[in-house]
Structures are given as structure tokens and as C-alpha cells.
XYZ file of C-alpha atoms in Angstrom:
663
model
C 84.446 70.028 -37.270
C 85.499 66.246 -35.947
C 85.117 67.573 -32.206
C 81.985 68.952 -32.979
C 81.059 65.255 -33.873
C 82.731 64.342 -30.256
C 80.584 66.291 -28.452
C 77.080 65.195 -30.383
C 78.208 61.776 -29.873
C 78.861 62.414 -25.888
C 75.620 63.967 -25.572
C 73.790 60.726 -27.293
C 75.684 58.877 -25.190
C 74.708 60.711 -21.733
C 70.668 61.352 -23.679
C 70.285 57.772 -25.032
C 72.740 55.303 -23.673
C 73.033 56.064 -20.190
C 69.171 55.849 -19.650
C 69.530 52.497 -21.610
C 72.249 51.292 -18.803
C 70.868 52.794 -15.746
C 66.785 50.613 -16.872
C 68.744 47.691 -17.695
C 70.993 47.597 -14.571
C 67.803 47.705 -12.958
C 65.562 45.227 -14.445
C 68.054 42.773 -14.036
C 66.828 41.675 -10.695
C 63.974 40.259 -12.680
C 64.932 36.678 -14.197
C 62.272 36.802 -16.541
C 58.595 37.926 -17.171
C 57.639 34.487 -15.753
C 59.572 35.219 -12.317
C 58.772 38.938 -12.524
C 55.079 38.505 -12.304
C 55.140 35.816 -9.408
C 57.610 38.090 -7.134
C 55.076 41.029 -8.145
C 52.312 38.495 -6.588
C 54.415 37.622 -3.888
C 54.993 41.282 -3.243
C 51.069 41.964 -2.659
C 50.737 38.686 -0.803
C 53.270 39.887 1.618
C 51.829 43.482 1.695
C 48.404 41.853 2.526
C 49.929 39.701 5.509
C 51.557 42.284 7.059
C 48.383 44.209 6.481
C 46.408 41.396 8.416
C 49.490 41.783 11.246
C 48.089 45.203 11.983
C 44.311 43.943 11.822
C 43.722 45.313 8.604
C 43.053 42.364 6.889
C 41.858 38.399 7.195
C 44.827 36.895 6.345
C 42.618 33.134 6.271
C 40.192 32.763 3.514
C 37.003 30.482 3.597
C 37.131 27.411 1.116
C 33.979 29.360 -1.842
C 33.231 27.311 -4.894
C 34.417 29.853 -7.533
C 37.567 30.742 -5.810
C 40.217 28.688 -4.080
C 39.957 25.227 -2.364
C 41.533 25.546 0.924
C 42.912 28.228 3.150
C 46.030 30.473 2.219
C 48.975 29.642 4.861
C 51.880 31.203 5.605
C 54.700 29.094 7.511
C 57.095 30.337 9.543
C 60.402 28.595 10.785
C 61.782 29.520 14.116
C 64.811 31.324 12.751
C 63.039 33.298 9.976
C 60.393 34.884 13.363
C 63.823 35.609 15.467
C 65.147 36.995 12.149
C 62.210 39.503 12.046
C 62.987 41.253 15.183
C 66.118 42.307 14.057
C 65.136 43.628 10.790
C 63.948 47.288 9.691
C 61.071 47.801 8.002
C 61.757 48.376 4.926
C 63.638 44.935 5.048
C 60.098 43.202 5.771
C 58.639 42.645 2.096
C 62.030 41.465 1.154
C 62.686 39.096 3.461
C 59.289 37.842 3.619
C 59.474 37.076 -0.005
C 62.244 35.279 0.554
C 61.514 33.371 3.803
C 57.632 33.004 3.212
C 56.688 29.518 1.677
C 52.853 29.938 0.193
C 50.720 26.765 -0.962
C 49.867 27.326 -4.140
C 45.449 26.390 -4.393
C 44.139 24.352 -7.221
C 41.594 26.230 -9.625
C 38.656 25.949 -12.287
C 40.129 26.689 -15.915
C 38.054 29.908 -15.841
C 40.136 31.167 -13.008
C 43.445 30.365 -14.693
C 42.647 32.358 -17.528
C 41.686 35.598 -15.137
C 44.706 34.718 -13.414
C 46.813 35.491 -16.506
C 44.529 38.275 -17.692
C 45.156 40.260 -14.168
C 46.983 38.946 -11.335
C 46.158 41.203 -8.671
C 42.407 40.744 -9.267
C 42.866 37.459 -8.647
C 44.897 38.014 -5.259
C 43.151 40.392 -3.452
C 40.030 38.840 -4.433
C 41.563 35.480 -3.374
C 42.704 37.805 -0.142
C 39.176 39.410 0.303
C 37.573 36.008 1.251
C 38.849 35.608 4.369
C 36.730 35.597 7.802
C 34.157 38.567 7.766
C 33.113 39.844 11.191
C 36.572 40.285 12.699
C 40.086 40.003 12.212
C 43.008 37.920 13.952
C 44.811 38.716 17.138
C 47.859 41.407 16.109
C 51.514 40.533 16.377
C 52.537 37.685 13.990
C 53.643 34.009 14.577
C 56.415 35.737 16.976
C 53.781 37.960 18.828
C 55.184 41.404 17.270
C 52.969 44.372 16.673
C 53.846 45.547 13.037
C 52.088 48.475 11.404
C 51.119 47.412 7.923
C 52.056 51.256 6.452
C 55.501 50.871 8.075
C 56.153 47.336 6.436
C 56.853 48.503 3.287
C 59.200 51.170 2.385
C 58.810 52.378 -1.733
C 58.291 55.263 -3.836
C 55.382 57.350 -4.164
C 54.056 54.590 -6.984
C 54.163 52.287 -4.591
C 52.722 53.776 -2.303
C 49.772 54.596 -4.786
C 49.330 51.399 -5.399
C 49.600 49.727 -2.130
C 46.655 52.008 -1.252
C 44.562 51.068 -4.357
C 45.750 47.510 -3.721
C 43.711 47.587 0.609
C 41.107 49.841 -1.356
C 39.840 46.822 -3.796
C 40.875 44.603 -1.042
C 37.550 46.396 1.070
C 35.296 46.668 -1.145
C 36.183 42.821 -1.996
C 35.317 42.079 1.493
C 32.088 43.973 1.509
C 30.904 41.850 -1.831
C 32.174 38.961 -0.037
C 30.087 39.834 3.235
C 26.752 40.469 0.779
C 27.800 37.164 -0.664
C 27.871 35.330 2.339
C 25.638 36.684 3.612
C 22.825 35.684 0.759
C 24.392 32.387 0.914
C 23.363 32.164 4.682
C 19.857 33.482 3.981
C 19.613 31.122 0.485
C 20.611 27.470 2.975
C 17.707 29.441 5.340
C 15.306 29.436 3.083
C 16.577 25.717 1.822
C 16.633 24.361 5.292
C 13.160 25.176 5.743
C 11.629 24.133 2.356
C 13.408 20.683 3.124
C 11.252 20.862 6.493
C 8.436 22.004 4.917
C 8.561 19.077 2.531
C 9.448 15.997 5.293
C 6.143 17.841 6.614
C 4.248 17.136 3.263
C 5.713 13.441 2.976
C 4.737 12.708 6.228
C 0.899 13.980 5.704
C -2.065 11.981 5.345
C -3.050 12.151 1.237
C -6.336 12.806 2.553
C -5.729 16.174 4.419
C -7.124 18.936 2.849
C -9.700 16.673 1.829
C -11.011 16.128 5.992
C -9.945 19.245 6.627
C -12.990 20.780 3.484
C -14.840 17.871 5.178
C -14.295 19.844 8.726
C -14.428 23.623 7.207
C -18.301 22.745 5.769
C -19.330 21.250 9.051
C -18.532 24.848 10.995
C -20.512 26.600 8.147
C -23.501 24.506 8.568
C -23.014 25.045 11.990
C -22.918 28.739 11.592
C -25.601 29.017 9.241
C -28.254 27.979 11.766
C -27.516 30.407 14.827
C -29.632 32.673 15.151
C -26.509 35.666 15.228
C -25.457 34.568 11.696
C -29.154 34.452 10.826
C -29.750 37.966 11.455
C -26.763 38.876 9.090
C -27.815 38.279 5.530
C -24.441 39.607 4.181
C -22.417 36.955 6.522
C -25.420 33.893 5.774
C -25.192 34.717 1.843
C -21.202 34.605 1.928
C -21.202 31.555 3.851
C -24.160 29.818 1.882
C -21.735 30.921 -1.224
C -18.521 29.131 0.319
C -20.347 25.824 1.424
C -21.613 25.934 -2.080
C -18.198 26.388 -3.845
C -16.361 23.752 -1.183
C -19.050 21.342 -2.166
C -18.334 21.707 -5.637
C -14.772 21.585 -4.935
C -14.819 17.745 -2.969
C -17.545 16.849 -5.419
C -16.812 12.783 -4.863
C -12.578 13.035 -3.788
C -11.502 10.695 -1.641
C -7.854 11.882 -1.596
C -5.857 15.472 -2.067
C -4.649 14.677 -5.605
C -7.983 14.014 -6.242
C -9.028 17.727 -5.956
C -9.229 20.298 -8.556
C -6.477 22.780 -8.825
C -8.873 25.907 -7.558
C -9.013 23.698 -3.922
C -6.449 26.272 -2.096
C -8.098 28.748 -2.926
C -11.702 28.094 -1.554
C -10.343 26.680 1.366
C -8.670 29.707 1.984
C -11.824 32.006 0.837
C -13.730 29.743 3.405
C -11.494 30.115 6.466
C -12.044 34.206 5.780
C -15.221 33.644 5.405
C -15.639 31.554 9.103
C -13.463 33.607 10.625
C -16.275 36.335 10.012
C -18.525 34.280 11.984
C -16.216 33.309 14.637
C -16.270 36.949 15.199
C -20.474 37.240 14.825
C -21.264 34.753 17.301
C -20.075 34.356 20.649
C -22.072 32.033 22.634
C -20.329 28.462 22.614
C -23.292 26.716 24.222
C -25.276 27.094 21.056
C -22.142 25.493 18.914
C -21.539 22.917 21.197
C -25.688 21.811 21.044
C -25.714 22.138 17.815
C -22.829 20.046 17.048
C -24.248 17.526 19.420
C -27.836 17.314 17.662
C -25.713 17.386 14.047
C -23.804 13.963 15.094
C -26.843 12.590 16.805
C -28.137 12.581 13.541
C -25.320 11.244 11.589
C -25.146 8.595 13.904
C -29.315 7.205 12.881
C -28.496 7.743 9.525
C -25.122 5.370 9.962
C -27.211 2.866 11.562
C -30.004 2.890 8.538
C -27.491 3.182 5.807
C -25.826 0.162 7.822
C -29.248 -2.178 7.587
C -29.589 -1.041 3.633
C -26.118 -2.335 3.016
C -26.658 -5.300 4.833
C -29.877 -6.069 3.031
C -28.168 -5.296 -0.164
C -25.785 -6.926 -0.170
C -27.506 -10.546 1.343
C -29.693 -9.588 -2.311
C -27.238 -9.437 -3.938
C -25.424 -12.902 -3.252
C -28.984 -14.092 -3.490
C -29.654 -12.863 -7.136
C -28.370 -14.986 -9.859
C -26.588 -12.817 -12.374
C -28.077 -12.502 -15.803
C -25.465 -14.460 -17.471
C -25.313 -16.939 -15.063
C -28.651 -17.231 -15.632
C -28.435 -17.620 -19.578
C -25.424 -20.434 -19.034
C -27.883 -22.877 -18.489
C -30.596 -22.491 -20.851
C -27.795 -22.187 -23.566
C -26.382 -25.875 -22.185
C -29.741 -27.522 -21.783
C -30.957 -25.963 -25.002
C -28.109 -27.801 -26.625
C -28.120 -30.425 -24.558
C -31.235 -31.902 -25.799
C -29.728 -31.582 -29.025
C -27.155 -34.659 -28.603
C -28.361 -38.674 -29.248
C -27.997 -40.433 -26.517
C -24.503 -42.553 -27.408
C -23.703 -38.263 -27.267
C -24.945 -37.534 -23.501
C -22.070 -40.287 -22.153
C -18.852 -39.802 -20.043
C -15.955 -41.365 -20.620
C -14.186 -43.338 -18.043
C -17.043 -44.795 -16.429
C -15.360 -47.923 -14.821
C -13.128 -45.358 -12.719
C -16.514 -44.177 -10.558
C -16.469 -47.224 -7.853
C -12.844 -47.969 -7.924
C -11.476 -47.554 -3.594
C -7.954 -47.154 -5.218
C -8.517 -43.566 -7.249
C -9.056 -39.913 -5.658
C -12.358 -39.462 -5.369
C -14.328 -35.514 -5.345
C -18.158 -34.898 -3.784
C -19.207 -31.576 -5.401
C -22.976 -30.525 -4.492
C -23.911 -27.731 -6.589
C -25.935 -26.136 -9.051
C -23.780 -23.657 -10.309
C -21.934 -24.385 -13.629
C -19.394 -21.959 -13.791
C -18.323 -21.970 -9.924
C -18.016 -25.918 -10.527
C -16.451 -25.580 -13.594
C -13.787 -24.158 -11.675
C -13.505 -26.388 -9.003
C -12.511 -29.018 -10.717
C -10.477 -27.440 -13.625
C -8.296 -25.875 -10.473
C -8.301 -29.414 -8.945
C -7.204 -30.443 -12.502
C -4.278 -28.159 -13.258
C -2.570 -28.619 -10.113
C -2.604 -33.043 -10.108
C 0.213 -35.017 -10.491
C -2.166 -37.226 -12.822
C -5.205 -36.057 -13.372
C -5.988 -39.789 -14.927
C -6.126 -41.009 -11.065
C -9.119 -38.235 -10.047
C -12.579 -38.787 -10.216
C -14.870 -35.991 -9.471
C -18.835 -36.935 -8.403
C -20.909 -34.033 -9.155
C -24.499 -33.983 -8.262
C -26.788 -31.220 -8.893
C -30.566 -30.759 -9.129
C -33.418 -30.957 -12.431
C -33.646 -28.114 -13.047
C -29.454 -27.973 -13.826
C -28.814 -31.265 -14.269
C -28.747 -30.655 -18.422
C -26.480 -27.994 -18.335
C -24.195 -29.528 -15.866
C -23.590 -32.606 -18.131
C -23.087 -30.502 -21.623
C -21.091 -28.404 -19.608
C -18.076 -31.360 -19.044
C -19.339 -33.376 -21.900
C -17.935 -29.634 -24.014
C -14.917 -29.139 -21.566
C -13.723 -32.588 -20.515
C -11.365 -32.362 -17.370
C -8.707 -33.722 -19.521
C -7.786 -37.057 -18.106
C -10.208 -36.650 -14.977
C -13.298 -38.714 -14.871
C -16.419 -37.054 -14.410
C -19.533 -38.026 -13.253
C -23.098 -36.148 -13.228
C -25.717 -36.974 -11.173
C -29.508 -35.437 -10.359
C -31.257 -35.201 -6.941
C -33.808 -36.597 -7.426
C -32.498 -39.944 -9.079
C -31.683 -40.925 -4.787
C -35.182 -41.933 -4.239
C -33.898 -42.995 -0.757
C -33.794 -39.778 -0.005
C -37.250 -38.414 0.710
C -38.947 -37.033 4.367
C -39.984 -40.280 5.784
C -36.272 -40.724 6.019
C -34.716 -37.693 6.211
C -36.091 -35.132 9.257
C -34.197 -31.965 7.004
C -36.372 -32.874 4.235
C -39.789 -32.673 6.340
C -38.898 -29.704 8.284
C -37.604 -28.665 4.948
C -41.488 -28.264 3.354
C -42.956 -27.717 6.682
C -45.393 -24.712 6.451
C -44.153 -23.062 9.276
C -40.330 -23.248 7.782
C -41.798 -22.026 4.173
C -43.455 -19.171 6.314
C -40.045 -18.405 8.279
C -38.042 -17.716 4.690
C -40.977 -15.675 2.758
C -42.696 -13.761 5.374
C -40.384 -11.684 6.952
C -43.116 -9.527 8.094
C -44.314 -12.125 10.784
C -43.328 -11.907 14.324
C -41.792 -14.968 14.567
C -39.376 -14.639 11.511
C -35.642 -14.075 12.220
C -34.806 -10.049 11.766
C -31.160 -11.473 10.278
C -31.284 -11.844 6.778
C -28.441 -14.451 6.441
C -30.592 -17.425 8.323
C -33.538 -16.332 5.814
C -31.244 -17.267 2.618
C -33.312 -19.899 0.026
C -29.952 -21.799 -0.303
C -30.869 -23.697 2.993
C -34.194 -24.558 1.338
C -32.265 -26.907 -0.679
C -31.288 -30.165 -0.184
C -28.047 -30.185 -2.080
C -26.771 -28.138 1.184
C -27.620 -30.860 3.636
C -26.529 -34.154 0.987
C -22.985 -33.923 2.862
C -25.000 -35.590 5.625
C -25.480 -38.749 3.116
C -22.197 -39.498 1.624
C -22.244 -43.120 2.498
C -25.430 -43.668 1.323
C -24.094 -41.714 -1.953
C -21.254 -43.709 -2.177
C -21.604 -47.113 -1.001
C -18.566 -48.847 -1.994
C -15.932 -45.818 -1.852
C -13.866 -45.763 1.797
C -12.368 -42.069 1.807
C -14.091 -38.932 -0.098
C -12.631 -35.589 -0.182
C -15.992 -33.278 -0.137
C -15.558 -29.479 -2.008
C -17.437 -26.709 -1.619
C -18.307 -24.872 -5.164
C -16.598 -21.359 -3.978
C -13.367 -22.826 -3.539
C -9.517 -23.009 -5.941
C -7.359 -25.234 -5.489
C -3.725 -24.515 -5.854
C -1.844 -27.904 -5.362
C -2.475 -31.527 -5.992
C -4.267 -32.334 -3.099
C -3.845 -36.600 -3.219
C -1.436 -36.132 0.289
C -4.692 -35.750 1.976
C -6.118 -39.970 1.250
C -2.949 -40.493 3.034
C -3.512 -38.597 6.402
C -4.255 -40.872 9.076
C -6.880 -39.557 10.815
C -6.679 -41.608 14.551
C -10.300 -43.299 14.352
C -12.135 -39.668 13.775
C -14.344 -39.350 10.865
C -13.829 -35.848 9.672
C -10.644 -34.307 8.857
C -11.164 -30.323 8.808
C -9.006 -27.409 9.123
C -9.925 -25.586 12.439
C -11.192 -21.949 12.524
C -10.655 -20.821 16.315
C -8.047 -18.159 15.297
C -10.836 -15.368 15.547
C -13.796 -15.736 18.705
C -16.480 -15.840 16.334
C -15.644 -19.165 15.188
C -16.032 -20.992 18.231
C -18.721 -22.857 19.093
C -20.916 -19.977 21.227
C -21.130 -18.325 17.864
C -23.270 -21.443 16.395
C -25.219 -22.975 18.907
C -27.732 -21.929 21.615
C -25.836 -22.440 25.231
C -29.184 -20.797 26.947
C -30.688 -24.369 26.136
C -29.657 -26.908 28.689
C -29.234 -29.650 25.889
C -26.247 -27.607 24.399
C -24.808 -26.447 27.336
C -24.749 -29.953 29.182
C -23.451 -31.581 25.411
C -21.023 -29.134 24.376
C -18.054 -27.009 25.375
C -18.758 -22.974 24.275
C -15.387 -22.326 24.406
C -14.391 -25.208 21.730
C -12.998 -24.563 18.527
C -14.873 -24.826 15.269
C -13.679 -25.900 12.095
C -14.269 -24.988 8.654
C -16.643 -26.977 5.792
C -15.124 -26.458 2.563
C -12.651 -28.922 1.883
C -13.286 -32.454 4.182
C -11.857 -35.545 4.194
C -14.291 -38.451 5.161
C -13.378 -41.620 6.397
C -16.451 -43.024 4.921
C -15.495 -46.881 6.919
C -15.405 -45.166 10.572
C -18.805 -43.777 9.031
C -19.924 -46.595 9.145
C -18.857 -48.407 12.193
C -20.014 -45.010 13.774
C -23.669 -44.537 12.862
C -22.903 -40.848 12.211
C -26.039 -40.289 9.183
C -28.266 -41.595 12.366
C -26.830 -39.153 15.151
C -27.330 -36.034 12.707
C -31.027 -37.530 12.370
C -31.424 -37.906 16.394
C -30.118 -33.866 16.482
C -31.985 -32.572 13.612
C -35.466 -33.910 15.732
C -34.400 -31.945 18.436
C -34.314 -29.165 16.717
C -37.670 -29.068 15.173
C -38.201 -25.748 16.373
C -34.625 -23.979 15.638
C -34.359 -23.647 19.306
C -30.485 -25.275 19.607
C -29.245 -23.634 16.288
C -30.336 -21.577 13.812
C -30.684 -22.762 10.350
C -27.758 -23.756 7.858
C -24.683 -27.030 8.175
C -22.088 -25.569 9.873
C -23.527 -25.653 13.106
C -25.624 -29.501 12.640
C -22.043 -30.195 11.237
C -20.372 -29.481 15.129
C -22.709 -30.923 16.602
C -22.575 -34.448 14.283
C -18.432 -34.822 14.339
C -17.969 -33.122 18.273
C -15.029 -35.161 19.261
C -14.930 -36.773 15.762
C -13.048 -34.707 13.901
C -8.875 -34.835 13.083
C -7.476 -31.125 12.771
C -5.567 -30.303 9.267
C -2.483 -27.933 9.055
C -3.829 -24.594 8.413
C -1.906 -24.589 5.069
C -4.457 -27.022 3.846
C -7.902 -24.171 3.534
C -7.473 -20.496 3.668
C -11.026 -19.252 4.237
C -12.148 -15.958 4.078
C -12.116 -14.523 0.876
C -15.700 -13.652 0.280
C -16.054 -11.366 2.898
C -12.516 -10.100 4.641
C -10.064 -8.435 2.421
C -7.586 -8.335 5.108
C -6.941 -12.234 4.725
C -2.731 -12.296 4.199
C -1.221 -12.849 0.885
C 1.588 -15.042 2.376
C -1.769 -17.285 3.769
C -2.873 -17.338 0.651
C -0.339 -17.627 -1.983
C 0.683 -21.142 0.434
C -2.415 -22.783 0.694
C -3.620 -25.589 -1.052
C -7.171 -24.491 -1.509
C -8.537 -21.060 -0.991
C -11.945 -20.699 -0.129
C -14.468 -17.435 -0.825
C -16.817 -17.876 1.967
C -19.406 -15.071 2.517
C -21.483 -12.908 0.609
C -18.686 -11.860 -1.618
C -18.328 -14.470 -4.502
C -16.395 -14.149 -6.840
C -18.626 -14.327 -9.551
C -20.382 -11.858 -8.214
C -20.032 -7.645 -9.046
C -19.339 -7.447 -5.136
C -16.367 -9.574 -4.925
C -13.101 -8.422 -3.513
C -11.196 -7.275 -6.700
C -8.034 -8.619 -5.396
C -9.363 -12.080 -4.539
C -11.071 -12.693 -8.140
C -7.715 -13.137 -10.139
C -7.053 -16.403 -8.125
C -10.600 -17.890 -9.588
C -11.078 -16.392 -12.860
C -7.640 -17.499 -13.993
C -9.566 -21.091 -14.229
C -12.477 -19.720 -16.450
C -12.331 -19.742 -20.687
C -13.898 -16.725 -20.850
C -13.564 -17.601 -24.596
C -15.660 -20.658 -25.067
C -18.609 -19.870 -27.142
C -20.884 -20.255 -24.499
C -19.975 -17.454 -22.093
C -19.679 -15.315 -25.250
C -22.548 -15.357 -26.005
C -24.021 -15.141 -22.189
C -21.681 -12.239 -21.550
C -19.918 -13.667 -19.259
C -17.178 -11.531 -18.671
C -13.810 -11.470 -16.040
């Protein structure tokens, strides 16, 4: 019984304990589960490296966005390279594991999780991201050729693992190659898209509009050709496309104004035009038709320009309904006042030569109000400024009422009626005599006569107003003043003007800003140099100057008898052979060599006709001038310049509201 028990124990030891001992002995080479896993990864890595040495793998993977951050490198020392020559192939894997130093690369959190779950997939995936399309030159760092299959001496299971790993690597390489090709294609498409976007950015904002208009012209040319007319189907199609494109264009001036179906209309038109091009082969007929269309367009343009000029002049001469209503309302209110209420304060300042005096001659109430308001608003001491306003008998009551209701602060106001200047009559003033003559009336109001001037500018009724010529009689109007600053009613003051009174005019009568920056502002633009009298006394290239803001030395005026000079030249021009009508040509003649040039920053012109006046010049200027037809109180004014004028108008004023005068 005891012997039987010993035999059973022996058999149990052999069958159970011995395998356990053998197995645990074999596991002794693994220090820990983590160490075993790391060595296993190194085994696979070494296997891949050996395979790469034989030309089966690419050992330097490219950096990608989802795997490693930089290439995996294997660094051998010189000692390792020498020893590898003498090692048998079966020990190559173990030696590689002992002497190979690999850098561990950073990965994302998700990649770390993947590594924990499947280390083989991580290693093979990382190794498969090598350079595609070729392999490294055979041989390792020492120059030895190593066969990947002979590099490992393992049992059958290890061989199966190697084959499985190799197959996985090849599959991963194929997938990586496909991903790389897809990425390259996307990069190329992205590059093309970027270039297209750049071209679109550089394309003009009206490129498609111009192209559609060109298509319309081409379609109309084809419709006029006999070859196309003989093809009813093509003719109907062209007419349909013309109608569609015309409807799509509408009033569009830039591509953003076009409807969404504009591209479809354009493509349809291009296809139809291609049919038309194939249908006709007579280039000479097309050229002839295009020339005829060009000539017709030029004639239409010429007619439209004349119509535009006429309408612009008509608009400039027409008083808006609101500005016609305003003086009527003010006149009614003025005559309801008693005599004491009709008087202005501070009348003792009117003849004080030590104050700053302004002369404004106008029948436009709102424009005059802007001149006064802007001057007072920018004055350092408004109480020292005196405004002398002269108007006609139709507007005297309205003008006075406006400034009684809207006094300009501490400044002094005087409003006079030109009819009260009894000394100004046709026997004294040649221009008054000329303005009342029958020939002058015919010139202005009978434009169909052969003697009338075709230029509408010179038939403006403003030239019939003596207010326009009153600037040549300043000493007679202000006999007790030494200096006067003359201001037109279409200007806006932006800075204090008191420094103008301290400027030394060096014996000259007139201080003005010269305007010879452009060729049409020279003397030959205003005077008739074909007349010997003009050619003898003046220089055609002399620099012109501007009315609108002028400093006049009345002491020198009287000493040099300027008014008499003006009268002499007016008598010589009774038949308008020396200059056309207006006040600037006689002003250039009268103050010839008697004008002192002021700094340009005092006076900027052109806001009534030139939309390209520099913003910088406007901002630094003391006075801006809306000379031209596009006055700021008219609807045809230049929009971007209008705000400089409207900010000095109180549109909440009761009379403006009643007359519907809005900004």
C-alpha cells in the first residue's frame, strides 16, 4: 500500500511538477509582464530592421499626422558593427536587442491606448509608414548583406509569426501608399483651388457683367448676318438668349448685382454663340457690322452728352421747391413784425475798422446762413466778426427774418438791399447799362438766334444779376473800412480766418489763392487772345486765381483807382469780344499784377464739379468751395462732399420743416 502511494506520487511529480518547473524556468528570462512585452516589441522591431537590411522593408518611416512624430532610427556603435560580422545569424536577433538603441516617439492619447491594446499592430503600423516607391540600398551600417529569413533562428511558431508579421507589414505599406497618393491628390487639388481663389480675388468686380455685355453684342451681330437669318432655329435661339441675358443683366454694374442664374445664362449663351460662329464664316461681314455699331454708339454718346450738359445746366439754374418756399414763409413772418422787432443788435460795429468784416452778396438764404454759421462756429472770438450781407428786393425781408430768428451768436449782422445803393445806376456802371441792353437780353433768352452762344454756361441768368458784379464796388459800399474779406455763398469755413487780416499784401489790392495747377486755369482759358488788345497786355500762360475767398485792401484799391480800371475794360468789351460773360475774366484783367498769392491751404476749390478733390486737402483747408454746377443744396451735388455743408444747417428749424427741406 505504501509502495503504491509512492508510485502515484512519483507519477504525479513527473506529469505535473516537472512541466511547471521547466515552464517557470523558461519564464525566468522575463523580468516582468511589461518587460516581456517591451522585449517582444524589440524583437519585432529587430526583425523588421533585419528585413530592411535585405531590401524587404523601408526602415525610415515618414512623419504622419496620425502615427509617429519623427523617423525611427537605429544607431550602431563601431564596436557593434564589428562584432556583428563575427556573430552567427541565429544570435543576430539577441545581439540586436542588446545593442540597438531606439528612440521612443510621442503619440496622441488615442495612439497610446491602441499601443496598450495591440503592440504588434502599433509596431507594424509604424514600420509600414516608410518611404514608398523603393527600398534602401542593401546592407547595414557595416556594409554587410543580411538575408531577412536567415536573421532569426526560431521554431515553427516563430516562423509563422514572422510570416504573419511580414504580410501585415506589406498590407500596411499598400494602405499607406494609397493614403499618400490620396493626400498628394488632395494637396494638388488644394493648390489648384488656392490658385483659383487668388485669380478670383484679382478679377475685377464687374468681370462677368462685361462678359455678358460682350456676349450680347456678339449675339446681335450674328442676328444681323444673312447666314444666321436664313436659319430660323438658330435665330430663335439667339433671340431667346439675348432676352435671357438682358433680363439677367438688368441694371447690374458689378458681379454681386447679378442674379444667381447669371452663370447658367452665360453658359447657355456661349453654347448658342458657338453655333452662330460655326454657321457663319464671313469675317468681313462681321467686321463691317461691328464698325457700324461702333459708329452708331459714338453718335448716341455724343447726343447723350449734350442732353446731360443741358439738363445739368437747367438743374443748376432751377431753384428747388423747398428753397422757393423758404423765402415766401420768411417774408410773411417778417411783415408781421413791428419796426422795433426788425432791427439787428450791435449796429455800432458796422463801421469799426478794427473788427473783422465780411462781404457776402447773395439771394440764397440757406447758402448765406451756412457761410455765416460756419465762420462763427470756427471763430476764436465771434464778437469781433461783422457780416455785411447784400441781397435783392425780392429776398431782403426773408434774409432779414432768417437772421432775426437765427442770430449768429455774438457776431454782428447787417442785411442791405441793393436797391438802396442809389449811386449804382447805368450812368455810373457800364455793366448795368450792358445788362439792360436789348442785345444782352437776346443773347440770354433767344438761344435759337445765330448770334447766341452755343455754350449754355454763358447763358446762365445769374450773369444778369448785378449782385454778381457788386464785388467790383467794395470801396463804395464800405467807405469807412480798410480791409474786407469777400466770401461767395457756396463756400464753407472750417477754420478761424482772422489771420488773413494780418497778411501783408505787399502793395497789392487782392489776396487770393492761385489755381494754375491745371492748364485750364490760366489766362488763355478765360480771355480771347486772338484779340490784339488782349494779346498785347496779358500773358496767355499767366496763372489764374480764384474768387470765393479774397482779401481786399480797400485803401490800396482807392489809391490805385481799381473801379475805374474795371469800368474801362467793361466799356471795351461791350460786344463781348474780349471775354465772355462772368466776373472772373474781368477780375483777372482788373487785378492783373495787383494780386498777392495766398497759401493754398486757405482755399480749396472744385467740390462742385470734381469728385477727385483730395480728402487731405479738404481737411487741412480753411475754406472749401463748391464752385461748379453741383451745389451742395441741389440733388445733383457730389454725395461725399455734401456732409461738409449740411452739418451747418439746422434741419429741425421750423421753417425748414414746413418747406420740407431735408438733408
